[in-house]
Coordinates of C-alpha atoms in Angstrom, one line a residue:
Chain A
M18 CA -21.3 -6.1 97.6
T19 CA -22.9 -2.6 96.8
E20 CA -23.1 -0.4 93.8
P21 CA -20.1 1.9 93.9
G22 CA -21.1 5.1 95.6
M23 CA -24.4 3.8 97.0
D24 CA -23.1 3.5 100.5
L25 CA -21.9 7.0 100.4
L26 CA -25.2 8.2 98.9
M27 CA -27.1 6.6 101.6
W28 CA -24.9 8.1 104.3
A29 CA -25.2 11.5 102.6
R30 CA -29.0 11.2 102.6
G31 CA -29.2 10.1 106.3
T32 CA -26.4 10.8 108.9
G33 CA -24.6 13.3 106.6
F34 CA -27.7 15.3 106.2
Q35 CA -28.5 15.3 109.9
I36 CA -24.9 16.4 110.7
A37 CA -25.0 19.2 107.9
I38 CA -28.3 20.7 109.2
G39 CA -27.3 20.3 112.8
V40 CA -23.9 22.1 112.3
F41 CA -25.6 24.7 110.2
L42 CA -28.3 25.5 112.6
F43 CA -26.0 25.6 115.6
G44 CA -23.6 27.9 113.8
L45 CA -26.1 30.2 112.3
V46 CA -28.0 30.7 115.7
L47 CA -24.6 31.3 117.4
R48 CA -23.4 33.8 114.9
L49 CA -26.7 35.6 114.8
I50 CA -26.9 35.9 118.5
E51 CA -23.3 37.1 118.7
I52 CA -23.8 39.7 116.0
F53 CA -27.1 41.1 117.4
A54 CA -25.7 41.2 120.9
L55 CA -23.0 43.6 119.9
R56 CA -23.6 47.1 121.2
R57 CA -22.4 50.5 120.5
K58 CA -22.2 53.3 123.0
A59 CA -25.3 55.5 122.9
D60 CA -25.1 58.2 120.5
V61 CA -26.0 61.3 122.4
A62 CA -25.6 63.7 119.5
P63 CA -28.9 65.1 118.1
P64 CA -30.0 63.1 115.0
K65 CA -29.8 64.9 111.7
G66 CA -31.8 62.4 109.8
D67 CA -34.0 59.4 110.2
A68 CA -32.2 56.2 111.0
V69 CA -35.0 53.7 110.0
S70 CA -35.7 55.2 106.6
G71 CA -31.9 55.4 105.9
G72 CA -31.6 51.7 106.9
L73 CA -34.5 50.7 104.8
R74 CA -33.3 52.7 101.8
T75 CA -29.8 51.3 101.9
I76 CA -31.1 47.6 101.8
F77 CA -32.2 48.4 98.3
T78 CA -29.8 51.0 97.1
R79 CA -26.9 48.6 97.6
F80 CA -28.3 46.5 94.7
V81 CA -27.0 49.2 92.4
P82 CA -23.3 49.8 92.2
A83 CA -22.0 53.1 93.4
P84 CA -21.4 55.6 90.6
G85 CA -18.2 54.8 88.7
F86 CA -17.7 51.3 90.1
A87 CA -19.5 49.6 87.2
A88 CA -17.0 50.9 84.7
L89 CA -14.2 50.1 87.1
L90 CA -15.0 46.6 87.9
P91 CA -17.4 45.4 85.2
A92 CA -16.6 41.7 85.6
Q93 CA -17.1 41.6 89.4
I94 CA -20.3 43.6 89.2
I95 CA -22.0 42.1 86.2
G96 CA -20.7 38.7 86.8
G97 CA -21.4 38.9 90.5
V98 CA -25.1 39.9 90.0
I99 CA -25.6 37.1 87.4
F100 CA -23.8 34.6 89.6
H101 CA -26.0 35.4 92.6
F102 CA -29.2 35.2 90.7
G103 CA -28.0 32.0 89.0
L104 CA -27.3 30.3 92.2
L105 CA -30.6 31.5 93.6
F106 CA -32.5 29.9 90.8
I107 CA -30.5 26.7 90.6
V108 CA -30.8 26.0 94.4
F109 CA -34.5 27.0 94.8
F110 CA -36.1 26.3 91.5
F111 CA -34.6 23.1 90.2
V112 CA -37.5 20.7 90.6
P113 CA -35.4 17.8 92.3
H114 CA -34.2 20.5 94.8
I115 CA -37.7 21.5 95.6
A116 CA -38.5 17.8 96.2
V117 CA -35.7 17.6 98.9
I118 CA -37.0 20.8 100.5
K119 CA -40.7 19.4 100.4
D120 CA -39.4 16.1 101.8
T121 CA -37.5 17.9 104.6
F122 CA -39.8 20.9 105.5
G123 CA -43.1 20.0 103.8
V124 CA -43.2 23.2 101.8
S125 CA -42.9 23.4 98.0
W126 CA -43.4 25.8 95.1
P127 CA -43.4 25.5 91.3
G128 CA -40.0 24.9 89.7
I129 CA -38.7 26.0 86.4
S130 CA -37.5 24.0 83.3
S131 CA -34.6 21.8 84.0
A132 CA -33.2 22.8 80.6
V133 CA -33.1 26.5 81.8
I134 CA -31.4 25.4 85.0
N135 CA -28.9 23.4 83.1
A136 CA -28.0 26.4 81.1
L137 CA -27.9 28.7 84.1
T138 CA -25.4 26.2 85.8
V139 CA -23.0 26.5 82.8
L140 CA -23.2 30.3 83.0
T141 CA -22.8 30.4 86.7
V142 CA -19.8 28.1 86.7
A143 CA -18.2 30.1 83.9
I144 CA -18.7 33.3 85.8
L145 CA -17.2 31.8 88.9
V146 CA -14.2 30.7 86.8
V147 CA -13.9 34.3 85.3
L148 CA -14.1 35.8 88.8
L149 CA -11.4 33.5 90.1
V150 CA -9.1 34.4 87.1
V151 CA -9.8 38.2 87.7
R152 CA -8.9 37.7 91.3
L153 CA -5.7 35.8 90.5
K154 CA -4.5 38.0 87.7
H155 CA -4.6 41.3 89.5
P156 CA -1.7 41.6 92.0
V157 CA -3.6 43.8 94.5
R158 CA -6.7 41.5 94.6
R159 CA -4.5 38.5 94.9
Y160 CA -2.7 40.2 97.7
L161 CA -6.0 40.8 99.4
S162 CA -7.2 37.3 99.0
D163 CA -6.7 34.7 101.7
F164 CA -7.2 31.0 101.9
Q165 CA -10.9 31.4 102.8
D166 CA -11.6 33.3 99.5
Y167 CA -10.4 30.3 97.5
F168 CA -11.9 27.7 99.8
I169 CA -15.4 29.2 99.6
W170 CA -15.0 29.4 95.8
A171 CA -14.3 25.7 95.6
L172 CA -17.0 25.0 98.2
T173 CA -19.5 26.7 95.9
V174 CA -18.2 25.4 92.5
V175 CA -18.1 21.7 93.4
P176 CA -21.9 21.3 94.0
L177 CA -22.6 23.1 90.8
V178 CA -20.3 21.0 88.8
S179 CA -21.3 17.7 90.3
G180 CA -25.0 18.7 89.9
Y181 CA -24.4 19.4 86.2
M182 CA -22.6 16.1 85.8
A183 CA -25.4 14.3 87.6
F184 CA -28.2 15.8 85.4
N185 CA -26.4 15.3 82.2
A186 CA -25.3 11.7 83.1
V187 CA -21.7 12.5 83.0
G188 CA -19.8 9.8 85.0
P189 CA -21.3 7.1 87.2
Y190 CA -24.6 8.6 88.3
T191 CA -24.5 7.2 91.9
I192 CA -21.1 8.3 92.7
V193 CA -21.6 11.8 91.1
L194 CA -24.9 12.2 92.9
A195 CA -23.2 11.1 96.2
I196 CA -20.5 13.8 95.7
H197 CA -23.1 16.3 94.7
V198 CA -25.2 15.7 97.9
L199 CA -22.1 15.6 100.2
S200 CA -20.6 18.8 98.7
A201 CA -23.8 20.6 99.1
E202 CA -24.0 19.4 102.7
L203 CA -20.5 20.6 103.4
L204 CA -21.4 24.0 101.9
I205 CA -24.5 24.2 104.1
A206 CA -22.6 23.2 107.2
L207 CA -19.9 25.8 106.7
I208 CA -22.1 28.7 105.8
P209 CA -22.1 30.1 109.3
F210 CA -18.4 29.7 109.8
T211 CA -17.2 31.5 106.6
R212 CA -18.0 34.6 104.7
L213 CA -20.9 32.8 103.2
T214 CA -22.8 33.9 106.3
H215 CA -23.6 37.0 104.2
A216 CA -26.4 34.9 102.8
F217 CA -28.3 35.4 106.1
T218 CA -26.8 38.8 107.3
W219 CA -26.8 40.9 104.1
V220 CA -30.1 42.6 104.9
S221 CA -29.3 43.4 108.5
S222 CA -25.7 44.5 107.7
R223 CA -27.0 46.8 104.9
Y224 CA -29.8 48.1 107.4
Y225 CA -27.1 48.8 110.0
N226 CA -24.9 50.8 107.7
G227 CA -27.8 52.6 106.3
A228 CA -29.3 53.5 109.6
F229 CA -25.9 54.6 111.0
A230 CA -25.6 57.0 108.0
G231 CA -29.2 58.1 108.0
R232 CA -29.1 59.2 111.6
K233 CA -26.1 61.5 110.5
G234 CA -28.2 62.8 107.6
T235 CA -26.0 61.2 105.0
M236 CA -26.4 58.5 102.5
S237 CA -24.8 55.0 102.8
Chain B
M22 CA -24.9 -35.3 77.1
A23 CA -24.3 -36.9 73.7
N24 CA -27.5 -39.0 74.0
K25 CA -29.7 -35.9 74.4
P26 CA -31.4 -34.4 71.5
I27 CA -29.9 -31.2 70.3
L28 CA -31.8 -27.9 70.3
K29 CA -32.5 -28.1 66.5
E30 CA -34.4 -31.3 67.0
V31 CA -36.3 -30.0 70.0
L32 CA -37.4 -27.1 68.0
R33 CA -38.4 -29.0 65.1
D34 CA -40.4 -31.5 67.3
R35 CA -42.2 -28.4 68.7
G36 CA -43.0 -27.2 65.3
V37 CA -40.9 -24.1 65.4
S38 CA -40.2 -22.9 61.8
R39 CA -36.8 -22.1 60.6
R40 CA -37.8 -18.5 60.1
G41 CA -39.1 -18.2 63.5
F42 CA -35.9 -19.7 64.9
M43 CA -33.8 -17.2 62.9
R44 CA -35.9 -14.3 64.1
Y45 CA -35.4 -15.4 67.6
C46 CA -31.6 -15.7 67.1
A47 CA -31.6 -12.1 65.6
T48 CA -33.4 -10.8 68.6
L49 CA -30.9 -12.6 70.9
T50 CA -28.1 -11.3 69.0
S51 CA -29.5 -7.8 69.4
L52 CA -30.2 -8.4 73.0
M53 CA -26.6 -9.4 73.6
A54 CA -25.5 -6.1 71.8
L55 CA -23.6 -8.2 69.2
P56 CA -23.3 -7.0 65.6
A57 CA -26.2 -8.1 63.3
A58 CA -23.9 -10.1 61.3
M59 CA -23.3 -12.5 64.2
A60 CA -27.0 -13.7 64.1
P61 CA -26.2 -16.7 61.7
K62 CA -23.3 -17.7 64.1
V63 CA -25.6 -17.6 67.0
A64 CA -28.2 -19.7 65.1
Q65 CA -25.6 -22.2 64.0
A66 CA -24.2 -22.4 67.7
L67 CA -27.7 -22.9 69.1
E68 CA -28.9 -25.4 66.5
G69 CA -25.9 -27.5 67.2
A70 CA -25.8 -27.1 70.9
P71 CA -26.2 -30.2 72.9
R72 CA -28.6 -29.6 75.8
P73 CA -26.5 -28.7 78.6
S74 CA -27.3 -30.1 82.1
V75 CA -28.7 -27.6 84.4
I76 CA -29.0 -27.9 88.2
W77 CA -31.2 -25.3 89.7
L78 CA -31.0 -24.8 93.5
S79 CA -33.5 -22.8 95.3
F80 CA -32.7 -21.5 98.7
Q81 CA -34.2 -18.6 100.7
E82 CA -36.4 -17.4 97.9
C83 CA -40.0 -16.8 97.1
T84 CA -40.2 -18.7 93.7
G85 CA -40.7 -15.4 91.9
C86 CA -37.6 -15.9 89.9
T87 CA -38.8 -19.3 88.7
E88 CA -42.2 -17.9 88.0
S89 CA -40.7 -15.1 85.9
I90 CA -38.4 -17.3 84.0
T91 CA -40.7 -20.2 83.3
R92 CA -43.7 -18.2 82.6
S93 CA -42.2 -15.9 79.9
S94 CA -45.4 -15.2 77.9
A95 CA -45.7 -19.0 77.2
P96 CA -45.5 -20.5 74.8
S97 CA -42.7 -18.3 73.6
L98 CA -39.4 -19.1 71.9
E99 CA -37.7 -18.1 75.0
D100 CA -39.7 -20.7 76.8
L101 CA -38.6 -23.3 74.3
I102 CA -35.0 -22.4 74.7
F103 CA -35.5 -22.8 78.3
N104 CA -37.0 -26.3 77.7
A105 CA -34.1 -27.0 75.5
I106 CA -31.7 -27.3 78.3
S107 CA -31.7 -30.4 80.3
L108 CA -33.2 -29.2 83.6
D109 CA -31.9 -32.1 85.8
Y110 CA -32.9 -30.7 89.1
H111 CA -35.3 -28.0 90.2
H112 CA -37.3 -28.9 93.2
T113 CA -40.1 -26.7 92.3
L114 CA -40.6 -27.9 88.8
Q115 CA -39.5 -31.5 88.8
A116 CA -42.0 -34.3 89.3
A117 CA -39.7 -36.3 91.5
S118 CA -39.5 -35.5 95.2
G119 CA -37.7 -36.5 98.4
H120 CA -34.9 -38.9 98.1
A121 CA -35.6 -39.6 94.4
A122 CA -35.1 -35.8 93.6
E123 CA -31.9 -35.7 95.5
A124 CA -30.7 -38.9 93.9
A125 CA -31.4 -37.3 90.5
R126 CA -29.3 -34.3 91.5
E127 CA -26.4 -36.4 92.6
A128 CA -26.6 -38.6 89.5
A129 CA -26.5 -35.5 87.2
M130 CA -23.7 -34.0 89.1
K131 CA -21.6 -37.0 88.8
A132 CA -22.5 -37.8 85.1
Q133 CA -21.9 -34.2 84.0
D134 CA -19.2 -33.4 86.4
G135 CA -17.4 -30.2 85.3
K136 CA -19.9 -29.6 82.6
Y137 CA -23.2 -28.6 84.2
L138 CA -24.6 -25.2 84.7
L139 CA -25.5 -24.4 88.3
I140 CA -28.3 -21.8 88.7
V141 CA -29.1 -20.6 92.1
D142 CA -32.0 -18.5 93.3
G143 CA -32.4 -17.3 97.0
S144 CA -29.9 -16.3 99.5
I145 CA -28.1 -18.6 101.9
P146 CA -28.5 -18.3 105.7
L147 CA -25.4 -18.5 107.6
G148 CA -26.9 -17.7 110.9
N149 CA -28.1 -21.2 111.6
P150 CA -28.0 -24.1 109.0
G151 CA -31.5 -25.1 110.2
Y152 CA -33.1 -21.9 108.9
S153 CA -33.2 -23.5 105.4
T154 CA -32.6 -27.1 104.5
I155 CA -33.3 -29.4 101.6
A156 CA -33.5 -33.1 102.3
G157 CA -31.7 -32.3 105.6
I158 CA -28.8 -30.7 103.8
S159 CA -28.1 -27.0 104.7
N160 CA -28.2 -24.5 101.8
E161 CA -24.5 -23.7 102.4
D162 CA -23.4 -27.4 102.2
M163 CA -25.5 -28.0 99.1
L164 CA -24.2 -24.9 97.3
R165 CA -20.6 -25.7 98.1
D166 CA -21.1 -29.3 96.9
A167 CA -22.8 -28.5 93.7
A168 CA -20.5 -25.5 92.9
K169 CA -17.4 -27.9 92.9
G170 CA -18.3 -29.6 89.5
A171 CA -20.1 -26.8 87.9
A172 CA -18.9 -25.3 84.6
A173 CA -20.5 -22.1 85.5
I174 CA -22.5 -20.6 88.3
I175 CA -25.4 -18.2 87.6
A176 CA -27.0 -16.4 90.6
V177 CA -30.6 -15.6 89.5
G178 CA -32.5 -12.9 91.3
S179 CA -31.5 -10.2 93.9
C180 CA -31.4 -12.7 96.8
A181 CA -29.0 -15.1 95.2
A182 CA -26.9 -12.2 93.7
Y183 CA -26.8 -9.8 96.7
G184 CA -28.8 -11.3 99.6
G185 CA -32.0 -9.5 98.6
L186 CA -34.9 -9.4 101.1
P187 CA -33.8 -11.9 103.5
M188 CA -30.4 -9.9 104.0
A189 CA -32.4 -6.6 104.6
D190 CA -31.7 -5.0 108.0
P191 CA -31.7 -6.7 110.5
N192 CA -30.9 -9.8 108.4
P193 CA -32.3 -12.3 111.0
T194 CA -30.9 -15.4 109.2
G195 CA -27.6 -14.2 108.5
A196 CA -28.3 -14.3 104.7
V197 CA -25.5 -14.0 102.2
S198 CA -25.3 -14.1 98.5
V199 CA -23.9 -16.8 96.4
S200 CA -20.7 -14.9 95.6
Q201 CA -20.0 -14.4 99.3
I202 CA -19.7 -18.2 99.6
I203 CA -18.3 -19.3 96.2
T204 CA -15.2 -17.2 95.7
D205 CA -13.0 -19.5 93.6
K206 CA -15.2 -19.4 90.5
P207 CA -16.8 -16.6 88.6
V208 CA -20.4 -16.1 89.5
V209 CA -22.8 -14.4 87.0
N210 CA -25.3 -12.3 88.9
I211 CA -28.7 -11.7 87.1
P212 CA -30.2 -9.5 89.7
G213 CA -33.9 -8.4 89.8
C214 CA -36.9 -9.2 91.9
P215 CA -37.5 -11.1 89.7
P216 CA -35.1 -10.8 86.8
I217 CA -36.3 -10.4 83.3
A218 CA -36.8 -13.7 81.5
A219 CA -35.1 -12.6 78.4
V220 CA -32.1 -11.6 80.3
M221 CA -31.8 -15.1 81.7
T222 CA -32.2 -16.7 78.3
G223 CA -29.9 -14.2 76.7
V224 CA -27.1 -15.3 79.3
L225 CA -27.8 -19.0 78.6
A226 CA -27.8 -18.4 74.8
H227 CA -24.4 -16.6 75.2
F228 CA -23.1 -19.6 77.2
L229 CA -24.3 -22.0 74.6
T230 CA -23.0 -19.9 71.6
F231 CA -19.6 -19.0 72.9
Q232 CA -19.1 -21.7 75.5
G233 CA -18.3 -19.0 78.0
L234 CA -19.7 -16.3 80.1
P235 CA -20.5 -12.7 78.9
D236 CA -18.5 -9.7 80.1
L237 CA -19.4 -8.9 83.6
D238 CA -19.2 -5.6 85.5
E239 CA -17.7 -5.1 89.0
L240 CA -20.9 -6.5 90.6
G241 CA -20.8 -9.6 88.5
R242 CA -23.6 -8.5 86.1
P243 CA -23.5 -9.1 82.4
V244 CA -22.6 -5.6 81.0
V245 CA -24.8 -6.1 78.0
F246 CA -28.0 -6.1 80.1
Y247 CA -27.0 -4.1 83.0
G248 CA -24.7 -1.5 81.4
D249 CA -27.3 1.3 81.5
T250 CA -29.4 2.8 84.2
I251 CA -33.2 2.6 83.8
H252 CA -33.1 6.4 83.8
D253 CA -30.6 6.4 80.9
R254 CA -33.0 4.4 78.7
C255 CA -36.5 5.6 80.1
Y256 CA -38.9 6.9 77.5
R257 CA -40.0 9.5 80.2
R258 CA -36.4 10.9 80.4
P259 CA -37.4 13.9 78.2
F260 CA -39.8 14.9 80.8
Y261 CA -37.1 14.8 83.4
N262 CA -35.0 17.0 81.3
Q263 CA -37.8 19.5 80.8
G264 CA -38.6 19.5 84.6
L265 CA -42.0 18.0 84.1
F266 CA -42.9 15.7 87.1
A267 CA -45.9 13.8 88.3
K268 CA -46.7 14.9 91.9
G269 CA -49.2 12.0 92.5
F270 CA -50.2 8.8 90.9
D271 CA -53.4 10.2 89.6
D272 CA -52.7 13.8 89.0
E273 CA -52.6 15.5 85.6
G274 CA -48.8 14.9 85.3
A275 CA -49.3 11.2 85.8
R276 CA -52.0 11.1 83.2
K277 CA -49.7 12.8 80.8
G278 CA -46.9 10.3 81.5
W279 CA -44.4 12.8 83.0
C280 CA -41.3 11.7 84.9
L281 CA -41.9 9.8 88.2
Y282 CA -38.8 11.1 90.0
E283 CA -40.7 12.9 92.7
L284 CA -42.8 9.8 93.4
G285 CA -39.6 8.0 94.4
C286 CA -38.5 6.4 91.1
K287 CA -35.2 4.7 91.6
G288 CA -34.4 4.6 87.8
P289 CA -31.4 6.9 88.1
V290 CA -29.5 4.6 90.4
T291 CA -30.8 1.2 89.1
R292 CA -29.0 -0.8 86.4
N293 CA -31.3 -3.2 84.4
A294 CA -32.7 -3.6 81.0
C295 CA -36.4 -3.1 81.9
A296 CA -36.7 0.1 79.9
T297 CA -35.4 -1.6 76.7
I298 CA -36.4 -5.3 76.9
K299 CA -39.4 -4.7 79.0
W300 CA -41.7 -7.5 80.5
N301 CA -44.3 -9.8 79.4
G302 CA -42.9 -10.3 75.9
G303 CA -41.9 -6.6 75.6
V304 CA -45.4 -5.2 76.5
S305 CA -44.5 -3.0 79.3
F306 CA -42.4 -2.3 82.4
P307 CA -43.2 -0.7 85.8
I308 CA -42.6 3.0 84.8
Q309 CA -44.7 2.5 81.7
S310 CA -47.5 1.3 83.9
G311 CA -47.3 4.4 86.0
H312 CA -45.2 3.3 88.9
G313 CA -41.6 4.4 89.6
C314 CA -38.8 1.9 89.5
I315 CA -38.2 0.5 93.0
G316 CA -34.6 -0.4 92.2
C317 CA -35.2 -4.2 92.8
S318 CA -32.0 -5.2 91.0
Q319 CA -29.7 -3.1 93.1
P320 CA -27.9 -4.5 96.1
D321 CA -29.5 -3.7 99.5
F322 CA -32.5 -2.0 97.7
W323 CA -34.8 -2.8 100.6
D324 CA -32.6 -0.7 103.0
A325 CA -32.3 2.2 100.6
G326 CA -35.0 4.4 102.0
S327 CA -38.6 4.6 101.2
L328 CA -39.7 3.4 97.8
Y329 CA -41.8 6.7 97.5
T330 CA -39.0 9.2 98.4
A331 CA -37.1 10.8 95.8
V332 CA -33.5 9.4 95.2
A333 CA -31.7 12.4 96.5
S334 CA -34.1 13.3 99.3
P335 CA -33.1 12.8 103.0
T336 CA -34.0 9.5 104.5
A337 CA -33.5 10.7 108.1
D338 CA -35.8 12.9 110.3
I339 CA -33.9 16.1 111.0
T340 CA -36.3 17.4 113.5
P341 CA -34.7 16.2 116.8
V342 CA -31.3 17.1 115.4
A343 CA -32.4 20.6 114.4
G344 CA -34.0 21.2 117.7
M345 CA -30.9 20.2 119.7
A346 CA -28.5 22.1 117.3
A347 CA -30.6 25.3 117.7
A348 CA -30.8 25.0 121.4
A349 CA -27.1 24.5 121.6
G350 CA -26.6 27.4 119.2
V351 CA -28.6 29.6 121.5
G352 CA -26.6 28.5 124.5
A353 CA -23.3 29.0 122.7
G354 CA -24.5 32.3 121.3
V355 CA -25.4 33.8 124.7
A356 CA -22.1 32.6 126.1
V357 CA -20.0 34.0 123.4
A358 CA -22.0 37.4 123.5
A359 CA -21.4 37.5 127.3
L360 CA -17.7 36.9 126.7
N361 CA -17.5 39.5 124.1
A362 CA -19.3 42.0 126.4
Q363 CA -17.0 41.1 129.3
S364 CA -13.9 41.5 127.0
K365 CA -15.2 44.9 125.8
K366 CA -15.8 46.0 129.4
K367 CA -12.3 45.0 130.4
T368 CA -10.7 46.7 127.5
A369 CA -12.5 49.9 128.2
S370 CA -11.5 49.7 132.0
E371 CA -7.9 49.1 131.2
S372 CA -7.5 51.8 128.5
T373 CA -6.1 55.1 129.2
P374 CA -7.3 58.1 127.3
V375 CA -4.4 59.8 125.3
T376 CA -4.2 63.5 126.1
V377 CA -3.3 66.2 123.6
Q378 CA -0.2 66.8 125.8
E379 CA 1.0 63.2 125.2
L380 CA 0.4 63.4 121.5
G381 CA 2.5 66.5 121.5
D382 CA 5.3 64.9 123.5
K383 CA 5.5 62.0 120.9
Q384 CA 6.1 64.4 118.2

């Protein structure tokens, strides 16, 4: 006889967490080695600019949308920026999340008000819904989207919604918390095997493009 | 039962005023989450209630439940209510011992067949009957025998309700709860290590008032006392909402009474009335005293990870898994990179450059 959801929660906190971290690390190391081991033929043409400065510059210039794009894709650009920062704050500055990181890795930092995190969660989920609608409503974007685009959307939204429900005591807490932890673990485990890998490769890929263009004396 | 004094007489003999009794009934009515208008009905029912016969069986337990219930800030009205039942067998409290005690139990069971309340504390060992016996009778046999003629069965404490500490991994005695043995009768579970005295008397008062058991949840607990989590009703909840947490038992946050979540408080996953009814006559409860809830009224709470680890934090050490996974990732990454390089080389060696001549021919 156990409280509904308790067995699931205990599994998620123990074996589930070990599996998630194991799969994540295995996949991430594999993908990073695979990516960095890729080679191009040596470029024998004389350089017309500096590759390193071009690469470093592009890491930062890509934070700003290219001219004209902001007006063309306001929902994606504005929503995308808010969504990414929202996610960053929710994951790394919600005090109970910091407690998990501290209990796992022994490092911690100050969190921010849970009420702010709560509001950010609502905003972030709302933006995700808008971005999904925008994707579905536009025939070309819908055509370009495949299963993985919708799958990683769901993979991201379930931990957010279940976390909001757990914090605000919506539904049976133990079950909701178990779903929250499990969905977060699924997200972590699948990062290296989906487009979510960009969480770890965005710096290097920006640098790569920037350096490539920089050597040719152009801007990326 | 008819020759026993009714509660009204017992209270009068003990010098309890009418006003005091009514106040107690109002408190009980409130505790049971009944409308205030029900208080006179509760009083009427309790005043006229014959003292029901109670048989209390103690199995694999520590006597903490008995301590809690009988020492409820004595002398309190709750204590009197408890005295107002006819406790016909309780081997810790009764004067009789040995064969005389067992004879009293058997006599009460026979005389009050089908009417007595059976209260059990402690778990029942099934691994070997010899692990726990009373007068040479195994706990299981005594429970099955006493349960046959009981009007209602109440499992008091986490051991009787869910197996408790004796059932904790690796459960050396094969301990089980009352409801794992008695499956043909409803069992009211009043978990806690120990349970709150007022919850116990509240369930008894409900039985006396309505001649039946209160509404129970899926784990056999009275919904009225176990419907909310400690976290739901905790006075420190606003600090949780604000993200203000004590990091140690003697830091500034602790002194300011901030939320104890990070110190391992199990309030969010624990159902009990500690935060509302409290302990020692409503004086305090563990969180108010500066220690997180340890979740003692939950099934398997001993096996639910450290008492001092946050309720969502990992219970397992990931270091060996992480090391193996990273090493396997390096191996797999090198292998995949080698395959990619080989594939690239093969493609390059098999490709034939297209000449301008060929392009012209295609047009």
